[in-house]
XYZ file of C-alpha atoms in Angstrom:
657
model
C 12.041 -8.515 -15.256
C 11.937 -11.456 -12.849
C 8.295 -12.004 -11.856
C 9.066 -12.427 -8.151
C 11.059 -9.193 -8.159
C 8.190 -7.452 -9.941
C 5.891 -8.728 -7.188
C 8.192 -7.256 -4.526
C 8.383 -3.919 -6.375
C 4.588 -3.765 -6.637
C 4.185 -4.509 -2.910
C 6.616 -1.731 -1.976
C 4.905 0.761 -4.282
C 1.343 -0.107 -3.196
C 2.217 -0.085 0.507
C 3.864 3.293 0.096
C 0.740 4.627 -1.630
C -1.523 3.180 1.089
C 0.589 4.681 3.857
C 0.423 8.107 2.213
C -3.347 7.808 1.675
C -4.421 6.404 5.066
C -1.792 7.789 7.435
C -0.696 11.076 5.881
C -3.914 12.006 3.991
C -1.867 12.441 0.834
C -2.234 10.945 -2.615
C 0.918 9.889 -4.502
C -0.995 7.980 -7.157
C -4.551 7.966 -8.427
C -7.149 5.314 -7.584
C -6.977 4.268 -11.232
C -3.215 3.659 -11.027
C -3.493 1.930 -7.645
C -6.201 -0.456 -8.861
C -4.212 -1.271 -12.000
C -1.079 -2.153 -10.018
C -3.117 -4.007 -7.372
C -4.738 -6.184 -10.048
C -1.324 -6.893 -11.567
C -0.066 -8.013 -8.146
C -3.082 -10.291 -7.694
C -2.417 -11.957 -11.039
C 1.251 -12.498 -10.189
C 0.341 -14.029 -6.826
C -2.066 -16.420 -8.518
C 0.446 -17.323 -11.225
C 3.332 -17.907 -8.808
C 1.105 -19.332 -6.072
C 2.986 -17.070 -3.661
C 1.758 -14.339 -1.316
C 4.395 -12.385 0.603
C 3.739 -11.438 4.230
C 3.656 -7.691 3.575
C 1.421 -7.875 0.519
C -1.483 -5.390 0.537
C -3.715 -8.206 -0.746
C -3.658 -9.769 2.734
C -3.285 -6.646 4.867
C -6.224 -4.525 5.941
C -4.360 -1.279 6.553
C -1.723 0.566 8.515
C -1.367 1.541 12.151
C -3.003 4.795 13.139
C -0.531 7.611 13.787
C -1.943 10.704 15.464
C -2.421 12.435 18.787
C -6.070 11.415 19.008
C -7.095 8.749 21.545
C -7.267 5.293 19.998
C -9.805 2.547 20.490
C -10.046 -1.025 19.255
C -13.162 -1.911 17.282
C -15.353 -4.699 18.754
C -14.930 -6.553 15.445
C -12.605 -5.828 12.493
C -13.903 -3.397 9.873
C -12.762 -5.164 6.724
C -12.438 -3.620 3.288
C -14.567 -5.003 0.452
C -13.549 -7.144 -2.468
C -14.120 -5.293 -5.729
C -14.931 -5.720 -9.399
C -15.214 -3.435 -12.413
C -17.458 -5.815 -14.339
C -21.268 -5.528 -14.126
C -21.596 -9.172 -15.173
C -19.437 -10.150 -12.203
C -21.957 -8.345 -9.976
C -24.767 -10.428 -11.474
C -22.833 -13.642 -10.896
C -22.036 -12.614 -7.307
C -25.693 -11.822 -6.570
C -26.841 -15.219 -7.880
C -30.635 -15.556 -7.593
C -30.807 -13.378 -4.472
C -32.115 -9.868 -3.939
C -29.600 -7.173 -3.158
C -29.219 -3.496 -2.349
C -26.871 -1.380 -4.422
C -25.762 1.976 -3.032
C -23.070 4.643 -3.306
C -19.519 3.856 -2.195
C -18.668 7.201 -0.657
C -15.122 8.575 -0.856
C -14.464 10.103 2.542
C -13.595 8.762 5.991
C -15.508 5.887 7.575
C -16.799 6.679 11.071
C -18.707 4.599 13.649
C -21.245 6.501 15.776
C -22.494 5.046 19.065
C -25.662 6.280 20.782
C -26.727 5.479 24.340
C -29.992 6.593 25.901
C -30.697 8.483 22.712
C -27.517 10.601 22.795
C -24.325 10.447 20.760
C -21.647 9.267 23.192
C -18.831 8.124 20.939
C -17.473 8.405 17.411
C -14.493 6.401 16.172
C -12.813 6.402 12.751
C -12.168 3.176 10.872
C -8.413 3.666 11.281
C -6.604 0.545 10.154
C -9.724 -1.617 10.513
C -8.655 -2.943 13.905
C -8.003 0.294 15.821
C -9.569 3.687 15.151
C -9.270 7.203 16.517
C -11.846 8.672 18.900
C -13.305 11.860 17.356
C -16.516 12.274 19.390
C -16.288 16.049 19.851
C -15.614 16.513 16.143
C -18.488 14.253 15.070
C -20.912 16.348 17.100
C -20.143 19.221 14.704
C -21.083 17.246 11.560
C -23.792 19.158 9.715
C -26.447 16.472 9.371
C -26.236 13.956 12.195
C -28.889 13.909 14.938
C -27.483 14.794 18.337
C -30.354 12.887 19.960
C -32.476 10.024 18.634
C -35.724 8.480 19.812
C -34.243 4.990 20.258
C -32.913 4.726 23.819
C -30.891 1.498 23.838
C -27.308 1.256 22.609
C -27.029 1.701 18.849
C -23.948 1.819 16.583
C -24.058 3.105 13.017
C -21.322 3.001 10.416
C -21.208 5.688 7.784
C -18.990 7.887 5.686
C -17.949 11.405 6.630
C -17.588 13.472 3.456
C -17.064 17.051 2.362
C -19.231 18.044 -0.592
C -17.694 19.345 -3.803
C -19.354 22.744 -3.360
C -17.847 23.181 0.123
C -14.479 21.861 -1.074
C -14.355 24.453 -3.843
C -15.291 27.286 -1.462
C -12.552 26.306 1.003
C -9.923 26.021 -1.744
C -11.007 29.338 -3.260
C -10.087 31.081 -0.006
C -6.512 29.704 -0.123
C -4.320 32.019 -2.202
C -1.161 29.875 -2.175
C -1.613 27.263 -4.918
C 0.785 24.877 -3.132
C -1.406 24.973 -0.026
C -4.659 24.105 -1.779
C -6.221 20.736 -0.942
C -5.924 18.040 -3.604
C -9.391 16.541 -3.232
C -12.381 16.386 -0.856
C -11.261 13.045 0.610
C -7.939 14.463 1.847
C -9.628 17.580 3.181
C -12.278 15.490 4.936
C -9.721 13.176 6.537
C -7.789 16.118 7.943
C -10.974 17.875 9.054
C -12.487 14.888 10.877
C -9.215 14.119 12.665
C -8.593 17.670 13.896
C -7.552 18.202 17.491
C -9.860 21.228 17.597
C -13.532 20.554 16.918
C -14.027 24.208 15.968
C -12.010 23.593 12.805
C -14.095 20.516 11.987
C -17.264 22.583 12.356
C -15.974 25.137 9.847
C -15.436 22.464 7.184
C -19.134 21.468 6.759
C -18.601 17.718 7.148
C -21.637 15.535 6.314
C -22.332 11.965 7.424
C -24.077 9.310 5.314
C -25.085 6.120 7.131
C -24.487 2.857 5.282
C -24.616 0.106 7.931
C -26.399 -0.622 11.208
C -24.311 -2.741 13.557
C -26.435 -5.526 15.069
C -28.195 -3.968 18.091
C -28.364 -5.829 21.390
C -32.170 -5.539 21.457
C -33.590 -8.848 20.068
C -37.027 -7.295 19.537
C -35.538 -4.610 17.321
C -33.619 -7.178 15.276
C -36.801 -9.212 14.885
C -38.679 -6.147 13.618
C -36.223 -5.850 10.711
C -37.498 -9.206 9.409
C -33.973 -10.057 8.236
C -34.147 -7.207 5.680
C -31.237 -4.838 5.012
C -33.550 -2.258 3.457
C -35.685 -2.203 6.633
C -32.554 -1.385 8.612
C -31.950 1.554 6.289
C -35.556 2.667 6.736
C -35.142 2.448 10.511
C -32.052 4.678 10.398
C -33.782 7.177 8.121
C -36.694 7.259 10.569
C -34.280 8.220 13.355
C -33.094 11.200 11.333
C -29.953 9.854 9.676
C -29.135 10.631 6.073
C -28.741 7.197 4.506
C -26.773 6.490 1.325
C -29.033 6.355 -1.714
C -29.811 2.738 -2.574
C -31.885 0.619 -4.927
C -33.222 -2.904 -4.518
C -31.904 -5.128 -7.321
C -31.842 -8.669 -8.669
C -29.937 -10.260 -11.563
C -32.521 -8.975 -14.051
C -32.408 -5.258 -13.234
C -28.917 -4.755 -11.789
C -27.542 -3.495 -15.121
C -30.202 -0.763 -15.180
C -29.391 0.207 -11.585
C -25.672 0.548 -12.339
C -26.520 2.647 -15.401
C -28.744 4.889 -13.256
C -25.963 5.537 -10.729
C -23.403 6.141 -13.509
C -25.608 8.916 -14.897
C -26.579 10.479 -11.566
C -22.975 10.721 -10.343
C -22.256 13.454 -12.895
C -24.521 15.823 -10.965
C -23.707 14.631 -7.422
C -22.370 17.166 -4.937
C -20.592 14.506 -2.902
C -17.522 12.385 -3.810
C -18.061 8.730 -4.671
C -15.606 6.224 -6.128
C -18.057 3.442 -6.959
C -20.980 1.383 -5.658
C -21.576 -1.273 -2.992
C -23.750 -4.328 -3.582
C -25.034 -6.128 -0.453
C -27.417 -9.019 0.054
C -30.899 -7.913 1.103
C -31.140 -11.112 3.174
C -28.944 -10.206 6.165
C -28.790 -13.747 7.590
C -27.763 -15.202 4.244
C -24.977 -12.660 3.900
C -23.651 -13.480 7.356
C -23.797 -17.206 6.663
C -21.199 -16.773 3.906
C -18.565 -15.715 6.457
C -15.424 -13.870 5.426
C -11.949 -14.305 4.010
C -8.847 -13.043 5.801
C -9.427 -9.625 4.306
C -12.936 -9.403 2.840
C -16.462 -10.059 4.157
C -18.558 -12.095 1.727
C -21.876 -10.318 2.339
C -20.992 -7.311 0.148
C -18.844 -6.390 -2.837
C -17.666 -3.075 -4.264
C -18.110 -2.013 -7.875
C -15.637 0.556 -9.218
C -16.240 1.988 -12.648
C -13.543 3.302 -14.900
C -13.195 7.062 -14.832
C -14.194 8.755 -18.082
C -11.112 8.789 -20.316
C -10.186 10.904 -23.345
C -7.466 10.564 -25.957
C -5.308 13.637 -26.535
C -1.808 14.773 -27.557
C 0.899 15.846 -25.123
C 2.258 19.242 -26.177
C 4.529 20.291 -23.323
C 5.829 19.454 -19.865
C 5.824 22.575 -17.718
C 8.213 22.470 -14.753
C 6.771 24.409 -11.805
C 9.049 25.370 -8.853
C 7.622 25.459 -5.303
C 8.759 26.935 -1.994
C 10.229 23.601 -0.831
C 12.575 23.529 -3.829
C 10.635 20.794 -5.616
C 10.167 21.419 -9.343
C 6.937 19.665 -10.257
C 6.192 18.425 -13.801
C 2.812 19.414 -15.259
C 1.545 17.923 -18.529
C 0.040 20.364 -21.064
C -2.112 18.698 -23.729
C -4.781 19.452 -26.327
C -8.001 20.398 -24.543
C -10.477 17.583 -23.971
C -13.855 17.389 -22.238
C -13.965 15.245 -19.081
C -16.897 14.942 -16.699
C -18.464 18.011 -18.314
C -15.457 20.366 -18.075
C -12.596 21.304 -20.408
C -9.204 19.983 -19.298
C -5.762 20.778 -20.718
C -3.361 20.251 -17.783
C -2.527 17.384 -15.417
C 0.050 17.020 -12.662
C 2.605 14.270 -13.278
C 3.896 14.503 -9.659
C 7.585 13.544 -10.094
C 10.355 12.340 -12.420
C 9.669 8.685 -11.629
C 6.176 8.951 -13.115
C 7.514 10.848 -16.161
C 9.875 7.923 -16.754
C 7.327 5.232 -15.926
C 4.913 6.699 -18.490
C 7.800 7.249 -20.961
C 6.354 10.679 -21.746
C 7.370 12.524 -24.885
C 6.210 15.658 -26.648
C 3.682 14.680 -29.316
C 2.736 11.404 -27.613
C -0.837 10.158 -27.676
C -1.979 9.937 -24.076
C -5.154 8.963 -22.239
C -6.295 11.341 -19.521
C -9.076 11.154 -16.959
C -10.359 12.905 -13.850
C -9.656 10.897 -10.728
C -12.878 10.892 -8.692
C -14.181 13.530 -11.117
C -11.776 16.188 -9.823
C -8.049 15.741 -10.387
C -6.871 15.385 -14.020
C -4.406 12.506 -14.414
C -2.643 10.638 -17.210
C -3.745 6.994 -17.226
C -1.755 5.710 -20.169
C 0.768 6.761 -22.813
C 0.077 4.955 -26.092
C 3.186 5.992 -28.053
C 5.782 6.157 -25.232
C 8.466 8.096 -27.086
C 10.169 9.053 -23.827
C 11.728 12.213 -25.261
C 10.903 14.572 -22.388
C 14.116 16.187 -21.189
C 14.624 16.761 -17.476
C 15.651 20.423 -17.020
C 19.287 20.893 -16.061
C 18.536 24.406 -14.825
C 15.734 25.802 -12.647
C 13.164 27.490 -14.922
C 12.861 30.327 -12.400
C 16.395 31.213 -11.301
C 18.610 29.317 -13.752
C 20.530 27.420 -11.061
C 21.683 23.886 -11.812
C 18.999 21.417 -10.747
C 19.454 18.294 -8.637
C 17.682 14.933 -8.886
C 16.962 13.364 -5.509
C 15.981 9.749 -4.941
C 14.007 9.078 -1.776
C 12.637 5.585 -1.242
C 12.781 4.881 -4.956
C 10.992 8.079 -6.040
C 12.982 10.582 -8.106
C 12.202 14.279 -7.773
C 13.674 17.376 -9.408
C 14.886 20.097 -7.058
C 16.330 23.593 -7.153
C 19.141 23.856 -4.544
C 19.444 27.637 -4.778
C 18.289 29.079 -1.417
C 17.766 32.464 -3.083
C 15.579 31.189 -5.925
C 12.802 33.811 -6.266
C 10.067 31.189 -6.729
C 11.223 29.409 -3.627
C 11.591 32.580 -1.624
C 8.209 34.051 -2.540
C 6.573 30.915 -1.175
C 8.938 30.779 1.788
C 8.395 34.450 2.637
C 4.604 34.111 2.496
C 4.843 30.937 4.602
C 6.997 32.760 7.173
C 4.399 35.535 7.292
C 1.451 33.176 7.913
C -0.786 33.732 10.937
C 0.358 30.456 12.527
C 4.009 31.347 11.870
C 5.214 34.934 12.465
C 1.824 36.556 11.719
C 3.149 39.383 9.521
C -0.149 41.031 8.669
C -0.108 43.029 5.432
C 2.719 41.098 3.791
C 0.838 39.178 1.123
C 2.502 37.000 -1.498
C 2.027 39.775 -4.053
C 3.730 42.280 -1.743
C 6.604 39.876 -1.114
C 7.044 39.454 -4.873
C 7.289 43.216 -5.358
C 9.859 43.543 -2.559
C 11.939 40.693 -3.995
C 11.815 42.180 -7.509
C 12.875 45.545 -6.081
C 15.810 43.947 -4.273
C 14.588 44.882 -0.770
C 14.598 41.314 0.512
C 16.806 38.354 -0.370
C 16.453 36.319 2.827
C 13.963 36.142 5.703
C 16.013 38.336 8.007
C 15.814 41.183 5.470
C 12.155 41.573 6.459
C 13.368 43.146 9.701
C 15.273 45.807 7.738
C 12.509 47.017 5.444
C 12.686 50.386 7.208
C 15.925 50.946 5.274
C 13.765 51.204 2.129
C 11.067 53.496 3.499
C 11.103 56.077 0.710
C 11.122 53.495 -2.086
C 8.220 51.523 -0.531
C 6.066 54.602 0.045
C 6.461 55.580 -3.612
C 5.714 52.109 -5.039
C 2.473 51.576 -6.945
C -0.286 50.516 -4.555
C 1.599 51.688 -1.469
C 1.746 54.843 0.605
C 2.756 55.991 4.062
C -0.172 54.222 5.727
C 0.597 50.893 4.049
C 4.265 51.232 4.949
C 3.488 52.029 8.603
C 1.152 49.051 8.871
C 3.837 46.712 7.538
C 6.526 48.059 9.866
C 4.160 47.851 12.849
C 3.348 44.238 11.993
C 7.050 43.417 11.734
C 7.802 45.072 15.074
C 4.998 43.145 16.775
C 6.446 39.902 15.399
C 9.749 40.548 17.168
C 8.111 39.028 20.252
C 7.672 35.616 18.751
C 6.194 32.251 19.616
C 8.990 29.678 19.302
C 6.835 26.985 17.696
C 5.474 29.509 15.180
C 9.031 30.609 14.378
C 10.226 27.046 13.719
C 7.138 26.320 11.629
C 7.766 29.508 9.640
C 11.281 28.420 8.649
C 9.690 26.041 6.141
C 11.578 22.905 7.177
C 10.352 20.022 5.042
C 7.567 18.074 6.776
C 7.412 20.315 9.865
C 3.897 21.556 10.504
C 2.794 23.625 13.476
C 1.903 20.592 15.610
C 5.345 19.047 15.052
C 6.960 22.387 15.870
C 5.060 22.476 19.177
C 6.183 18.934 20.012
C 9.769 19.922 19.266
C 9.640 23.013 21.467
C 8.049 21.136 24.362
C 10.483 18.214 24.179
C 13.511 20.506 24.273
C 12.195 22.647 27.157
C 11.530 25.771 25.059
C 15.265 26.085 24.409
C 16.073 27.045 20.810
C 19.749 26.160 21.278
C 18.867 22.606 22.278
C 16.722 22.304 19.166
C 19.502 23.621 16.929
C 22.027 21.195 18.450
C 19.738 18.145 18.491
C 20.767 15.105 16.467
C 18.463 13.287 14.069
C 18.330 10.408 16.564
C 17.308 12.720 19.426
C 14.473 14.178 17.381
C 13.257 10.867 15.959
C 12.648 9.594 19.504
C 9.953 12.241 20.060
C 6.445 10.783 19.813
C 4.973 11.187 16.309
C 8.259 12.425 14.778
C 10.206 9.485 13.334
C 13.396 9.090 11.319
C 12.447 11.189 8.284
C 11.483 14.276 10.301
C 14.506 13.749 12.533
C 16.814 13.910 9.510
C 14.947 16.863 7.990
C 15.113 18.994 11.144
C 18.658 18.093 12.157
C 19.866 18.462 8.570
C 18.257 21.883 8.282
C 20.139 23.309 11.265
C 23.419 21.601 10.280
C 23.372 23.361 6.915
C 25.761 26.366 7.310
C 23.605 28.707 5.201
C 20.429 27.824 7.103
C 22.146 28.170 10.461
C 23.595 31.583 9.544
C 20.137 32.783 8.561
C 18.584 31.433 11.784
C 21.260 33.307 13.767
C 20.444 36.519 11.900
C 16.743 36.043 12.661
C 17.411 35.315 16.329
C 19.295 38.609 16.593
C 16.108 40.394 15.481
C 13.539 38.638 17.697
C 13.025 37.296 21.198
C 10.686 34.533 22.275
C 7.669 34.978 24.497
C 8.069 33.785 28.059
C 6.573 30.358 28.653
C 3.668 30.542 31.063
C 3.285 27.636 33.450
C -0.295 27.331 34.627
C -0.317 26.555 38.335
C 1.861 24.148 40.244
C 3.458 21.108 38.629
C 1.634 18.647 40.868
C 1.133 16.025 38.121
C 4.780 15.587 37.187
C 5.573 11.933 36.590
C 1.918 10.908 36.196
C 0.346 9.580 32.985
C -3.406 9.767 32.383
C -5.768 8.191 29.881
C -9.118 9.923 29.253
C -12.203 8.064 28.053
C -15.975 8.563 27.946
C -17.952 11.796 27.941
C -17.001 14.828 30.053
C -19.234 17.081 32.127
C -17.021 19.949 33.257
C -14.621 20.338 30.332
C -15.615 21.435 26.832
C -13.720 18.517 25.298
C -10.833 16.174 25.985
C -8.324 18.661 24.615
C -9.208 21.104 27.397
C -8.654 18.448 30.067
C -5.505 17.253 28.309
C -4.087 20.802 28.273
C -4.705 21.185 32.002
C -2.934 17.904 32.751
C 0.051 18.866 30.595
C 0.205 22.387 32.071
C 0.434 20.777 35.501
C 3.344 18.598 34.407
C 1.475 15.377 33.568
C 1.202 13.371 30.376
C -1.824 12.075 28.471
C -1.730 8.803 26.546
C -4.250 7.364 24.119
C -4.400 3.827 25.505
C -4.111 2.101 28.868
C -0.795 0.374 29.564
C 1.391 -0.563 32.519
C 2.778 2.997 32.398
C -0.667 4.545 32.993
C -1.110 6.171 36.417
C -4.872 6.881 36.266
C -7.763 6.261 33.880
C -10.273 9.149 33.909
C -13.789 7.865 33.193
C -17.008 9.252 34.648
C -18.552 5.782 34.277
C -16.314 3.801 36.618
C -18.576 0.739 36.511
C -18.749 0.429 32.711
C -17.410 -2.647 30.935
C -15.547 -0.655 28.298
C -12.262 -1.967 26.961
C -10.253 0.716 28.739
C -11.962 0.003 32.085
C -11.317 -3.714 31.736
C -7.666 -3.110 30.835
C -7.187 -0.714 33.757
C -8.721 -3.204 36.216
C -6.561 -6.042 34.907
C -3.451 -3.905 35.498
C -4.667 -2.560 38.890
C -4.685 0.981 37.547
C -7.028 3.313 39.493
C -10.110 4.576 37.627
C -11.120 8.066 38.720
C -13.991 10.346 37.777
C -13.770 13.874 36.462
C -14.796 15.166 39.902
C -12.023 13.108 41.523
C -9.568 14.848 39.218
C -10.967 18.349 39.783
C -11.068 17.924 43.570
C -7.576 16.313 43.476
C -8.817 13.414 45.565
C -6.655 11.041 43.555
C -3.523 12.880 44.737
C -4.428 12.169 48.347
C -4.917 8.490 47.498
C -1.664 8.430 45.610
């Protein structure tokens, strides 16, 4: 293959993986695979003396996409250069002292305290702009709400969910397709919730790893230019600091060995170590590259690998129609547990690894959790892609989206697909059909009572059969029918979410309903272009939603469902006195529980809430009108009025307007 073309292919693949990881909290390839491809790209760039503008080797990250308020960091939060070689760490450290500590695998967050109280928390985001998650951070399990130091203080750290909590949360999820892939993904979604109550339920912990230079010169002087003294200061304030050891070139090997042994028993996720100079001034004097600071470097060790033999590829259908390949191999021990299965994700990876039955493969546990195949030594490539769905026997289809091939079952009545779809439709956030578990749905499908979603509303036709089924009786039957009857008065967003349209979660369903004025017919008739123009939707969701309703079979089923239900009346809270006005909210609140509560009131009164100040902003709400925050400065430069919470509550701004 042409080397320049290979470079372009690597850039596309790595950028796609980064987008999934940082923006969508999904993982389409392991860290091991990403690092391997990244290193290959670096070598090609050096060899060809060419770096393309969209290369991940010169880009820090991707733009933040969410409904959370956004804020620019005072200075860029750069990623670290990395090595997998302990000797390279020794060379980097030179004759200096350093601190080596855990590289946590969660979500980086910056906490800011003023007058001893936590006033702001912002995620790393893309390194330039993060998301404001203050209310959520206040629910973290181990951060001090108040500290003894009264001047402004900013601390960087990692929000993580421990393995023990991760396993408990996953154990409560019955649907295997809905289980979280790893603690990092769960943590990212938990920290960035729009409801802090959900964050609180996830047991998020915070580990401090960096103290941003305080404005107090006396405090800086007290640190005596020592990084370890900064850690001691943070620990003295009540923060849990990442475990660290002081090292030099003579003992750094022993320190790395210590961490490599301890990680096996850790209850928190870590994907390596960080080595920093103990001499803070020296580290700063080295400056930075376009992407990396030179005062610290990351060390990433290889995951424990084992050699085994591939015995089978199991093809597992899901409710979306995807048929996922799963590798079955001779049992090996990895990270202290027996492993015999690993997800292969899609056809493209099956082909890339040239998998064949009987091949010698290397497997490992990514971040000590998810079994993966790292390498295929024999590459026989004899795995056959099923021509028929292993569940229903229908002819399969291979789809190619953005260069990734997936196997799909097109049969809308496939039992595997329908069991998942039925249980999804019955979820609390969808139609809330209490009593209709996945096991119950499976029994009803096997008995021929239900073939499509609308059949749920005709289960009364099978009363005698249901009452006489094993595990059922008149009481169980009555409970199911009552639940179904209650669901006939439905929430429109929950209904759309329950249809199982690819990529449409509850929040997207709510956006759709609001944009189209709570009119289901407008939603059904909307074009992909109309939908893609909605904030946070985009082209892919636009095509998915429009395509779903344009499909004759889907539309017929939606019509059948609509004949069985009616939608709840939309309640408008109060007068629409904020129509045409756009607000931005910043700073702490006194009268509202959180920003979401204030945002909901504004939207219920016809207004809009944006995350950043622009020429379209009508008012900036900030209780500290005189502060020199970025939003205040931007509002003043654009002559946008800054009002307090009391101004908003008393509606004084309307008089001025």
